Short mmCIF file of C-alpha atoms and ligand atoms in Angstrom, two decimals:
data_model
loop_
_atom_site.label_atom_id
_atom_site.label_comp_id
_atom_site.label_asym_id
_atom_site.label_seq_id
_atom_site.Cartn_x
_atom_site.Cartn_y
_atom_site.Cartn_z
CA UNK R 37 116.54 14.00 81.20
CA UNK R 38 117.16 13.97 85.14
CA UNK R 39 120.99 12.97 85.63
CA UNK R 40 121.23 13.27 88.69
CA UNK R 41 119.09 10.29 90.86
CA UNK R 42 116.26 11.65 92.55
CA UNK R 43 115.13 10.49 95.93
CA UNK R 44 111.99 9.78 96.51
CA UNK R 45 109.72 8.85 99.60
CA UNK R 46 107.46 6.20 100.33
CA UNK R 47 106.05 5.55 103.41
CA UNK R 48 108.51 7.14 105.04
CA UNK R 49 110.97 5.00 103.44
CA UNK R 50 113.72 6.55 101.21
CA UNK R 51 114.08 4.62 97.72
CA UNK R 52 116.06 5.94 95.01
CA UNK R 53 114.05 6.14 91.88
CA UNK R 54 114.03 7.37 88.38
CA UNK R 55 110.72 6.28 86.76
CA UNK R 56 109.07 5.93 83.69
CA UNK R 57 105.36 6.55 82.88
CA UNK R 58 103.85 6.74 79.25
CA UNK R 59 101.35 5.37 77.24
CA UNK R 60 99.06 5.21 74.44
CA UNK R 61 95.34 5.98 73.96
CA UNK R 62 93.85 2.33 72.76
CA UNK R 63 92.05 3.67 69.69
CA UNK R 64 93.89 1.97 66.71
CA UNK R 65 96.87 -0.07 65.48
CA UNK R 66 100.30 1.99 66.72
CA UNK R 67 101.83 3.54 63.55
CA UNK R 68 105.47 4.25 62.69
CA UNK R 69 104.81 8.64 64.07
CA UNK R 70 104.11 6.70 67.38
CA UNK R 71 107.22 4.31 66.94
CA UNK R 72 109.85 7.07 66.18
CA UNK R 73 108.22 9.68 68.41
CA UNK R 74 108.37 7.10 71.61
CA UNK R 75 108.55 3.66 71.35
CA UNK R 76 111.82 3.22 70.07
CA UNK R 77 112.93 5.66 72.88
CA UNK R 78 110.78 3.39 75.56
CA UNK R 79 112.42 0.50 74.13
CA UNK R 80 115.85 2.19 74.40
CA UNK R 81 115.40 3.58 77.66
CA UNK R 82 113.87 0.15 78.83
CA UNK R 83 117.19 -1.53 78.13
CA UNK R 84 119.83 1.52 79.16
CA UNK R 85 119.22 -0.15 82.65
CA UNK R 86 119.00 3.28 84.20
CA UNK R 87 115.33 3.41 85.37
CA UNK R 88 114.14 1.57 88.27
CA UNK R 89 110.66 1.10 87.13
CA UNK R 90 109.26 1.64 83.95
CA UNK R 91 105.47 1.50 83.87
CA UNK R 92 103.49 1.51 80.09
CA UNK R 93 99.66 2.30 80.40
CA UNK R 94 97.18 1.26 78.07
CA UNK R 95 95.44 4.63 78.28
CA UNK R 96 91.24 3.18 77.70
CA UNK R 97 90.02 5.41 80.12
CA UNK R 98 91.29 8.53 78.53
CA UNK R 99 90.00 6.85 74.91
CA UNK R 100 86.71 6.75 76.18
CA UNK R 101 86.56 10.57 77.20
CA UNK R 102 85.96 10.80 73.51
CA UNK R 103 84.95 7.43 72.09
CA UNK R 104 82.29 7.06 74.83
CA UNK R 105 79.85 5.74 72.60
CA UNK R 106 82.51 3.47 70.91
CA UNK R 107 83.38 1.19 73.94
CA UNK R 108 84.00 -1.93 71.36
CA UNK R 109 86.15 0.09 69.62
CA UNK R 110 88.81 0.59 72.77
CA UNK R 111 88.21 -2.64 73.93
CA UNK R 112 89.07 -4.57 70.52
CA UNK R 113 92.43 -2.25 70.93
CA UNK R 114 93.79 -3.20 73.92
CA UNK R 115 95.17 -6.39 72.61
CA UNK R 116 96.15 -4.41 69.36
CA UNK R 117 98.48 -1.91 71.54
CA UNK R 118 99.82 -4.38 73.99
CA UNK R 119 101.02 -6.80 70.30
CA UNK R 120 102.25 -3.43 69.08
CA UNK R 121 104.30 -2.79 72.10
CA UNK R 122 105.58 -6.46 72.64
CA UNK R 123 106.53 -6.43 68.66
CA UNK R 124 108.64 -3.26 69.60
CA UNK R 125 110.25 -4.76 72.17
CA UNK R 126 109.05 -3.86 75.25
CA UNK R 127 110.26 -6.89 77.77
CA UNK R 128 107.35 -7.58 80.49
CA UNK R 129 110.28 -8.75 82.45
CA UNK R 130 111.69 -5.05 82.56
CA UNK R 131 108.38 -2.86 82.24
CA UNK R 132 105.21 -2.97 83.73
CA UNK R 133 102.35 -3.14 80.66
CA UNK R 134 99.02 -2.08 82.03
CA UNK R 135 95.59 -0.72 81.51
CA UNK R 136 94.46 2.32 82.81
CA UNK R 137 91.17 1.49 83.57
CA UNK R 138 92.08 -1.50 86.37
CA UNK R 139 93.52 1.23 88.70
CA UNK R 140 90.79 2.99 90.03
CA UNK R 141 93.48 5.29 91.97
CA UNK R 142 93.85 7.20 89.36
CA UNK R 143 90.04 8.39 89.22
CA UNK R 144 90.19 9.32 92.72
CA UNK R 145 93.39 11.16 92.29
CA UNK R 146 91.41 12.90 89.30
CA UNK R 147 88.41 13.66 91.64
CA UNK R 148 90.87 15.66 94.11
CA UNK R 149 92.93 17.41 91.58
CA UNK R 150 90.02 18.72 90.08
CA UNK R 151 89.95 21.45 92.91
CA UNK R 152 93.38 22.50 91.59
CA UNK R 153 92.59 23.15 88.49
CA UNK R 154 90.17 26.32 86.85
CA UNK R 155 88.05 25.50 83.69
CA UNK R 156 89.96 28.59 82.11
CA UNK R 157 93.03 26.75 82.48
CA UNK R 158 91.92 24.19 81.18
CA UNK R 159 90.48 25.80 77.99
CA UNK R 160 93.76 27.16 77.34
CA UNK R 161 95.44 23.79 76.67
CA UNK R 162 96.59 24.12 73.34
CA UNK R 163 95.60 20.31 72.90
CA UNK R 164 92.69 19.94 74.11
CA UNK R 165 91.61 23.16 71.74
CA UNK R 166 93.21 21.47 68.49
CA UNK R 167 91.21 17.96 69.56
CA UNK R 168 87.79 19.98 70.18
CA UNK R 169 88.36 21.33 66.76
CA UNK R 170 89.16 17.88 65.21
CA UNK R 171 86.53 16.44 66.86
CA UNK R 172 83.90 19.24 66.24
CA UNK R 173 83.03 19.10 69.56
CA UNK R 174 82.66 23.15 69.97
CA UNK R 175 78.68 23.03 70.69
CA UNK R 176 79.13 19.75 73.24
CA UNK R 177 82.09 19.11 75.02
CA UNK R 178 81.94 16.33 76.96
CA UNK R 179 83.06 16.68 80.69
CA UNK R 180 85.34 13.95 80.38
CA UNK R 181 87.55 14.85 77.79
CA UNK R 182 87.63 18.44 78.68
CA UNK R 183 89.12 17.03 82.16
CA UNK R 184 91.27 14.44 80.50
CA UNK R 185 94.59 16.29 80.99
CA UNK R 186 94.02 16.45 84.99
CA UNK R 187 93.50 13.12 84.57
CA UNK R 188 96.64 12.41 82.67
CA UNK R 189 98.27 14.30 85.46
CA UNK R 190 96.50 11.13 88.03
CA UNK R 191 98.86 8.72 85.62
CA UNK R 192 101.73 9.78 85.78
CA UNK R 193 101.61 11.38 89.76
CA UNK R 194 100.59 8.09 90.74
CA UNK R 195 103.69 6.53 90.22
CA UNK R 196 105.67 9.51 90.75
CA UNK R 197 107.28 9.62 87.34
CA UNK R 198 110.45 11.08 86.89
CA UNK R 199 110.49 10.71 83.24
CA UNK R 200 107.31 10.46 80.38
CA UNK R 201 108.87 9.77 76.77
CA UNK R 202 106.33 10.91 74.98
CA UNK R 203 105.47 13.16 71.48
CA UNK R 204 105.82 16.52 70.99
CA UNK R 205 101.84 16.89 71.10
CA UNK R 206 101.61 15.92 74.75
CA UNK R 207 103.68 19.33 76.01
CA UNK R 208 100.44 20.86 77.27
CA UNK R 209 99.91 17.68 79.24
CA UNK R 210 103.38 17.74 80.70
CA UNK R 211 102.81 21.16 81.44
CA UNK R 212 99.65 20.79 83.15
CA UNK R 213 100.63 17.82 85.29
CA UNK R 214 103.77 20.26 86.75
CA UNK R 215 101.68 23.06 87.70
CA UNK R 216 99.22 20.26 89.36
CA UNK R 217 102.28 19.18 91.33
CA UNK R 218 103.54 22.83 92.45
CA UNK R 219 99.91 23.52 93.46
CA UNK R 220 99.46 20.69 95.54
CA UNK R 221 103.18 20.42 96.87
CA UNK R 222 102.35 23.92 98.10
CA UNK R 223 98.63 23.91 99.33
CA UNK R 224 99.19 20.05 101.12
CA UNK R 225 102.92 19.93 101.52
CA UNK R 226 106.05 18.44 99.35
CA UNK R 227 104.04 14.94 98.45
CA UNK R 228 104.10 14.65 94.24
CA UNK R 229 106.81 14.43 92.29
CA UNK R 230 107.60 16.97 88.78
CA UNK R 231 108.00 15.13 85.93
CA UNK R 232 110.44 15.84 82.97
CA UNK R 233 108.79 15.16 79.36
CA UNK R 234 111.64 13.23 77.21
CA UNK R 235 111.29 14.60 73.65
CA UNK R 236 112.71 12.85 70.90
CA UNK R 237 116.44 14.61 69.88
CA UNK R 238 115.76 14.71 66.06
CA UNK R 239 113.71 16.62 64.84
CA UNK R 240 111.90 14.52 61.76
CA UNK R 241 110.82 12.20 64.50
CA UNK R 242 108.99 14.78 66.57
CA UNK R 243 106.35 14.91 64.24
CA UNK R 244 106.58 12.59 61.25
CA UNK R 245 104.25 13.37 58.77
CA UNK R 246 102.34 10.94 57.08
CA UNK R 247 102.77 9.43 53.49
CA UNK R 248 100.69 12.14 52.46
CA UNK R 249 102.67 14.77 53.37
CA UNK R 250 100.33 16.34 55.56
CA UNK R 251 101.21 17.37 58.91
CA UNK R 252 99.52 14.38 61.23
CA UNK R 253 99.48 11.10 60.32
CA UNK R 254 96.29 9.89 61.06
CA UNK R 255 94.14 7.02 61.05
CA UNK R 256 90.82 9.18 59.62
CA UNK R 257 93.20 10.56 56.80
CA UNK R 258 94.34 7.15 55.45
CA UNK R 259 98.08 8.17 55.60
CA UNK R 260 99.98 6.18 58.18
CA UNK R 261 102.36 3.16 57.86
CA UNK R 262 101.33 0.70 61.09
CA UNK R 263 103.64 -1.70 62.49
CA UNK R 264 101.57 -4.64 61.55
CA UNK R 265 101.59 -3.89 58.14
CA UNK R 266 103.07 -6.38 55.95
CA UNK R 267 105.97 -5.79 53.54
CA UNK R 268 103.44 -5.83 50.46
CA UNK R 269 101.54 -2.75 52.00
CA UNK R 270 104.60 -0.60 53.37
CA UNK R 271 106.50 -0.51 49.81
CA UNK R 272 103.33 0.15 48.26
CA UNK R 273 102.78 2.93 50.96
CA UNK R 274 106.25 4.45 50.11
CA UNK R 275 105.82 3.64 46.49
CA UNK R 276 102.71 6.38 46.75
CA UNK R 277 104.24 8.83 49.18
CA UNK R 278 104.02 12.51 48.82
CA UNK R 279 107.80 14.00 47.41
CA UNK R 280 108.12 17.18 45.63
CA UNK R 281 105.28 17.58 43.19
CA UNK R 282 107.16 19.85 40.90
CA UNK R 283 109.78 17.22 40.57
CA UNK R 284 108.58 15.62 37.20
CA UNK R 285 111.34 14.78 35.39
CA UNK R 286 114.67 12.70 36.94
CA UNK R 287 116.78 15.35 35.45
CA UNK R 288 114.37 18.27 37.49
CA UNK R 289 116.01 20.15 40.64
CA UNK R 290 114.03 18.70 43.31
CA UNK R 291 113.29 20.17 47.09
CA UNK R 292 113.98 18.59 50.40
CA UNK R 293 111.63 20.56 52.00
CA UNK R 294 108.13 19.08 52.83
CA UNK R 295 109.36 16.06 51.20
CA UNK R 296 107.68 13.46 52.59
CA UNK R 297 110.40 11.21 51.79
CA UNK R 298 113.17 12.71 53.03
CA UNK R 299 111.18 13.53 56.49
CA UNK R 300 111.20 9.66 56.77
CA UNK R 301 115.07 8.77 55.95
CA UNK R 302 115.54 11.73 58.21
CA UNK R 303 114.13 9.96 61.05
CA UNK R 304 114.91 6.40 59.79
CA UNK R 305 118.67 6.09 57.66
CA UNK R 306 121.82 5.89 59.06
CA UNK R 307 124.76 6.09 57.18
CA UNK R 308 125.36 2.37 57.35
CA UNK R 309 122.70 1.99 55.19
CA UNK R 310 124.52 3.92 52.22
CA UNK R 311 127.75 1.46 52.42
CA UNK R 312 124.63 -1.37 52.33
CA UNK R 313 122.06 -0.21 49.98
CA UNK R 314 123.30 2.55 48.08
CA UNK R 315 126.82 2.65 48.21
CA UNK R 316 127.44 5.54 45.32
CA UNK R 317 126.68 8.17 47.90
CA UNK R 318 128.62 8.33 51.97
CA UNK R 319 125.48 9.80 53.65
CA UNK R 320 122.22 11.30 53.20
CA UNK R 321 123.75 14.73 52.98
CA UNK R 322 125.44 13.66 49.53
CA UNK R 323 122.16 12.26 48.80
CA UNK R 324 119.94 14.89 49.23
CA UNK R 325 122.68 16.96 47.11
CA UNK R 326 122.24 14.64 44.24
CA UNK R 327 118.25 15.42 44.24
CA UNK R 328 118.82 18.95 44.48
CA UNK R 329 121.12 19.31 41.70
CA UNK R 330 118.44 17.44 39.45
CA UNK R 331 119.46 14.02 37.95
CA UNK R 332 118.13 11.87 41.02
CA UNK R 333 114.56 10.21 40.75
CA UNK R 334 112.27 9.76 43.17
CA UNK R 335 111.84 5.56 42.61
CA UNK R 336 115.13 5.38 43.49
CA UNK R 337 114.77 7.50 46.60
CA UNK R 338 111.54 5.69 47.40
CA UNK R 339 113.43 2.27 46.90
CA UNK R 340 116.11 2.77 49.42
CA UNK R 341 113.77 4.52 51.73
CA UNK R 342 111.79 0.75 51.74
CA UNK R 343 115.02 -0.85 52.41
CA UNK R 344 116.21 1.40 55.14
CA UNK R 345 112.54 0.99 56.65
CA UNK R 346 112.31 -2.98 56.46
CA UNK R 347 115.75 -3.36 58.26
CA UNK R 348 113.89 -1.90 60.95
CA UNK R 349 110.28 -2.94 60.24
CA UNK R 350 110.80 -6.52 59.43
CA UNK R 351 111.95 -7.98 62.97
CA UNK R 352 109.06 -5.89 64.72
CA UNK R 353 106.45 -7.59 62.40
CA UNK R 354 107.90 -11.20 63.11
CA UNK R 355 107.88 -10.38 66.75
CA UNK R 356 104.52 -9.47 66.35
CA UNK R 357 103.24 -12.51 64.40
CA UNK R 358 104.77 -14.64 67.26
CA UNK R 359 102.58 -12.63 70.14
CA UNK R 360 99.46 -12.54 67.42
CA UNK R 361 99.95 -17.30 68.74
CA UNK R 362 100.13 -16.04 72.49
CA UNK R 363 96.92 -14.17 72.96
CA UNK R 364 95.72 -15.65 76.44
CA UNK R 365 99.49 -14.63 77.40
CA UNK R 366 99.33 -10.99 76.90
CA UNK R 367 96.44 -11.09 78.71
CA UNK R 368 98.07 -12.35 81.43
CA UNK R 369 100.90 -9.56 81.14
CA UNK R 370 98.39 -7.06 81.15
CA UNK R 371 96.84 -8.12 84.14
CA UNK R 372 99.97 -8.72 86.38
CA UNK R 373 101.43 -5.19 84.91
CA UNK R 374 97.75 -3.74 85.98
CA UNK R 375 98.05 -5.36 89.35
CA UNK R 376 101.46 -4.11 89.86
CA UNK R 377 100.42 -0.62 88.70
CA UNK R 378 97.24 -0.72 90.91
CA UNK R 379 99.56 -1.33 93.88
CA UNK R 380 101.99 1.22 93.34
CA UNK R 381 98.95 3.94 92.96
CA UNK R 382 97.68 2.96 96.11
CA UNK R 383 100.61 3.90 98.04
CA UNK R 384 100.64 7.04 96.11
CA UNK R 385 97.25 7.50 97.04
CA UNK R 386 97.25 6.92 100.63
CA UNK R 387 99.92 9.53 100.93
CA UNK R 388 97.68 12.07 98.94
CA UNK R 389 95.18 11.43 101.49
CA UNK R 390 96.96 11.82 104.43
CA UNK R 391 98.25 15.30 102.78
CA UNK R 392 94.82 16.43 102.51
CA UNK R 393 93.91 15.11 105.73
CA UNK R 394 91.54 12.70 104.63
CA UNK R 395 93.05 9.75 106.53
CA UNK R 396 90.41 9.76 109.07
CA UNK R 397 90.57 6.33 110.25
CA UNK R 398 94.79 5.98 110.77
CA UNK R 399 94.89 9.57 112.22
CA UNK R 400 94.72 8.34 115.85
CA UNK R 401 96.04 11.77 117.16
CA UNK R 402 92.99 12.95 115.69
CA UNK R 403 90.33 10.35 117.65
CA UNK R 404 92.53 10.58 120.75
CA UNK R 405 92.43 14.75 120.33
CA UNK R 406 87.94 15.04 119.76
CA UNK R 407 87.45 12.12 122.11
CA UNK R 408 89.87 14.59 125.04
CA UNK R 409 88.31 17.50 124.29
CA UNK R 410 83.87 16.20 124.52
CA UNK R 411 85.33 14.93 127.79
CA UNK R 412 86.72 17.94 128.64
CA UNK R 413 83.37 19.57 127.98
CA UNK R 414 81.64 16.75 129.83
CA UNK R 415 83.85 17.23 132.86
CA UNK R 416 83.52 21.28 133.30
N1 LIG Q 281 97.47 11.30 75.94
C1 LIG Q 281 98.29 10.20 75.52
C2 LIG Q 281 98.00 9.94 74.06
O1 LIG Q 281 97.17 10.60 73.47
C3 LIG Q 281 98.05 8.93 76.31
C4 LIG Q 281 98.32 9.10 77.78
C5 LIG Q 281 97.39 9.03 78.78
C6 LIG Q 281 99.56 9.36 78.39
N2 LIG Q 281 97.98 9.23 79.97
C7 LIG Q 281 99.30 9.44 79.80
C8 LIG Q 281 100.87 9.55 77.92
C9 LIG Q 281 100.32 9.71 80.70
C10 LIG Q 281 101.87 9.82 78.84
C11 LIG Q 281 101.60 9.91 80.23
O2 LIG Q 281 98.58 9.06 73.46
#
């Protein structure tokens, strides 16, 4: 992260800034890979008091680039993401929630990045290649999605993010928006600012796994947790989880490694929890020593895992119930955040403009300038 504060120009007018942008494609409930990967680091960031503006974005138009013929799907998300992000503790009187969609800026930033940007570039993003895969679109790419990261760069240029919390997966992004930046800096003159990519510091939350044990948890492969989820489902989630399938009997030497269980009090336990839950071992060190050595079974692994889990879980899903009663109101969040967004982009806009020289109508030098020299020619 950027310790130092950054000055940044608008209008003409220095502010001091440091500034958030992130968000979240609208395609599904938010899991617990997206709640240790970011959220909890939004949430923590959100109230460190350090960052003068913290902006969230609903990301529907980048859902679309590959759900185009699915718009019901993104739009029955929305709410879904915005309850997910409330539950988590985002405060709509710290950070702007809003949907990408409402701030047409950022398709017209899009539109003029596009020049800076070659398709082989673009075909190298390590991303976008896993995602075609995924998505088996090899024989038909659509347009859209192959351009999405140019227009990821539009989000978070727009509001001249200093910071974007975000997973380990969206590297290639980060990396594509910077070398948008250096190009245009250079070609129109010092106008966006760099972002820095915040990565969470351990390393079981940069990619948790999901109860599966396979790499990505994922919506198609059945094996995430969601924050909504009630108590009922998440110990019956853990209660199925993926551990070390040559561990058969309690008294078997069991491995860490790959464990899906141990991934998760990796990224979740403290070692509080041992003095409350289990309070035969100091820390999950001594713990994972036990399992080792052989003599430790995995139901009673699994059963403080669910206990670590709910301490956190639990107030996220009553937070959530209590939005679930206030629909009409996150609405009306999303709209003033959108608003608010839309505003800032516009300023970021008209500055890209007047970069590019595309500011026809406030150039006056430029009327005054023609109109001097046709009268000129007039006159000779
Ligand atoms: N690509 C992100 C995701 O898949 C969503 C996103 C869109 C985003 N624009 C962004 C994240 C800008 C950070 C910054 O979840």
């Amino acid at each position: 992260m950027r310790k130092d504060w950054q000055s940044i120009c608008r209008y003409g007018k220095q502010i001091l800034g440091k500034i958030i942008l992130t968000g979240d494609r609208p395609t599904g409930k938010l899991h617990i890979g997206h709640y240790v990967g970011s959220l909890k680091r939004r949430v923590e960031l959100q109230n460190s008091g350090e960052f003068d503006q913290i902006l969230i974005m609903i990301a529907d138009a980048q859902a679309l680039t590959d759900n185009a013929d699915n718009p019901e799907k993104v739009r029955q998300n929305i709410i879904e993401v915005a309850l997910d992000y409330l539950a988590c503790g985002l405060d709509p009187e710290k950070s702007d929630i809003f949907i990408q969609s409402q701030v047409p800026e950022l398709t017209e930033l899009s539109f003029y990045y596009m020049n800076l940007v070659t398709v082989s570039r673009l075909q190298r993003n390590p991303t976008v290649k896993s995602e075609i895969q995924m998505r088996n679109f090899e024989a038909s790419i659509p347009v859209g999605f192959f351009t999405y990261p140019i227009s990821q760069a539009s989000d978070i240029t727009a509001f001249k993010a200093t910071t974007v919390p975000v997973g380990e997966d969206q590297l290639p992004m980060l990396e594509q928006t910077k070398e948008i930046v250096r190009k245009f800096n250079a070609v129109y003159g010092e106008t966006l600012v760099e972002p820095e990519i915040l990565l969470p510091d351990n390393q079981a939350c940069l990619r948790l796994p999901g109860t599966d044990g396979k790499a990505k948890m994922s919506k198609s492969l059945g094996n995430c947790i969601y924050l909504s989820d009630s108590a009922e489902e998440v110990s019956k989630k853990i209660r199925g989880m993926y551990t070390d399938p040559n561990h058969l009997k309690v008294s078997d030497p069991g491995t860490i490694e790959g464990n899906t269980v141990f991934t998760y009090l990796d990224a979740f336990c403290k070692d509080e929890h041992f003095a409350k839950y289990l309070p035969e071992y100091e820390n999950l060190d001594a713990l994972k020593a036990h399992y080792q050595r052989g003599g430790l079974g995995d139901v009673k692994v699994k059963k403080f895992l669910n206990k670590v889990m709910e301490e956190e879980l639990a107030p996220i899903r009553a937070r959530r119930k209590e939005w679930e009663q206030r629909i009409p109101e996150v609405y009306e969040i999303l709209e003033r955040g959108s608003k608010k967004a839309q505003g800032l982009a516009a300023e970021t806009l008209a500055e890209v403009k007047r970069a590019m020289k595309i500011n026809y109508f406030e150039d006056k030098e430029l009327i005054a300038e023609q109109s001097e020299k046709y009268r000129n020619q007039a006159a000779e």
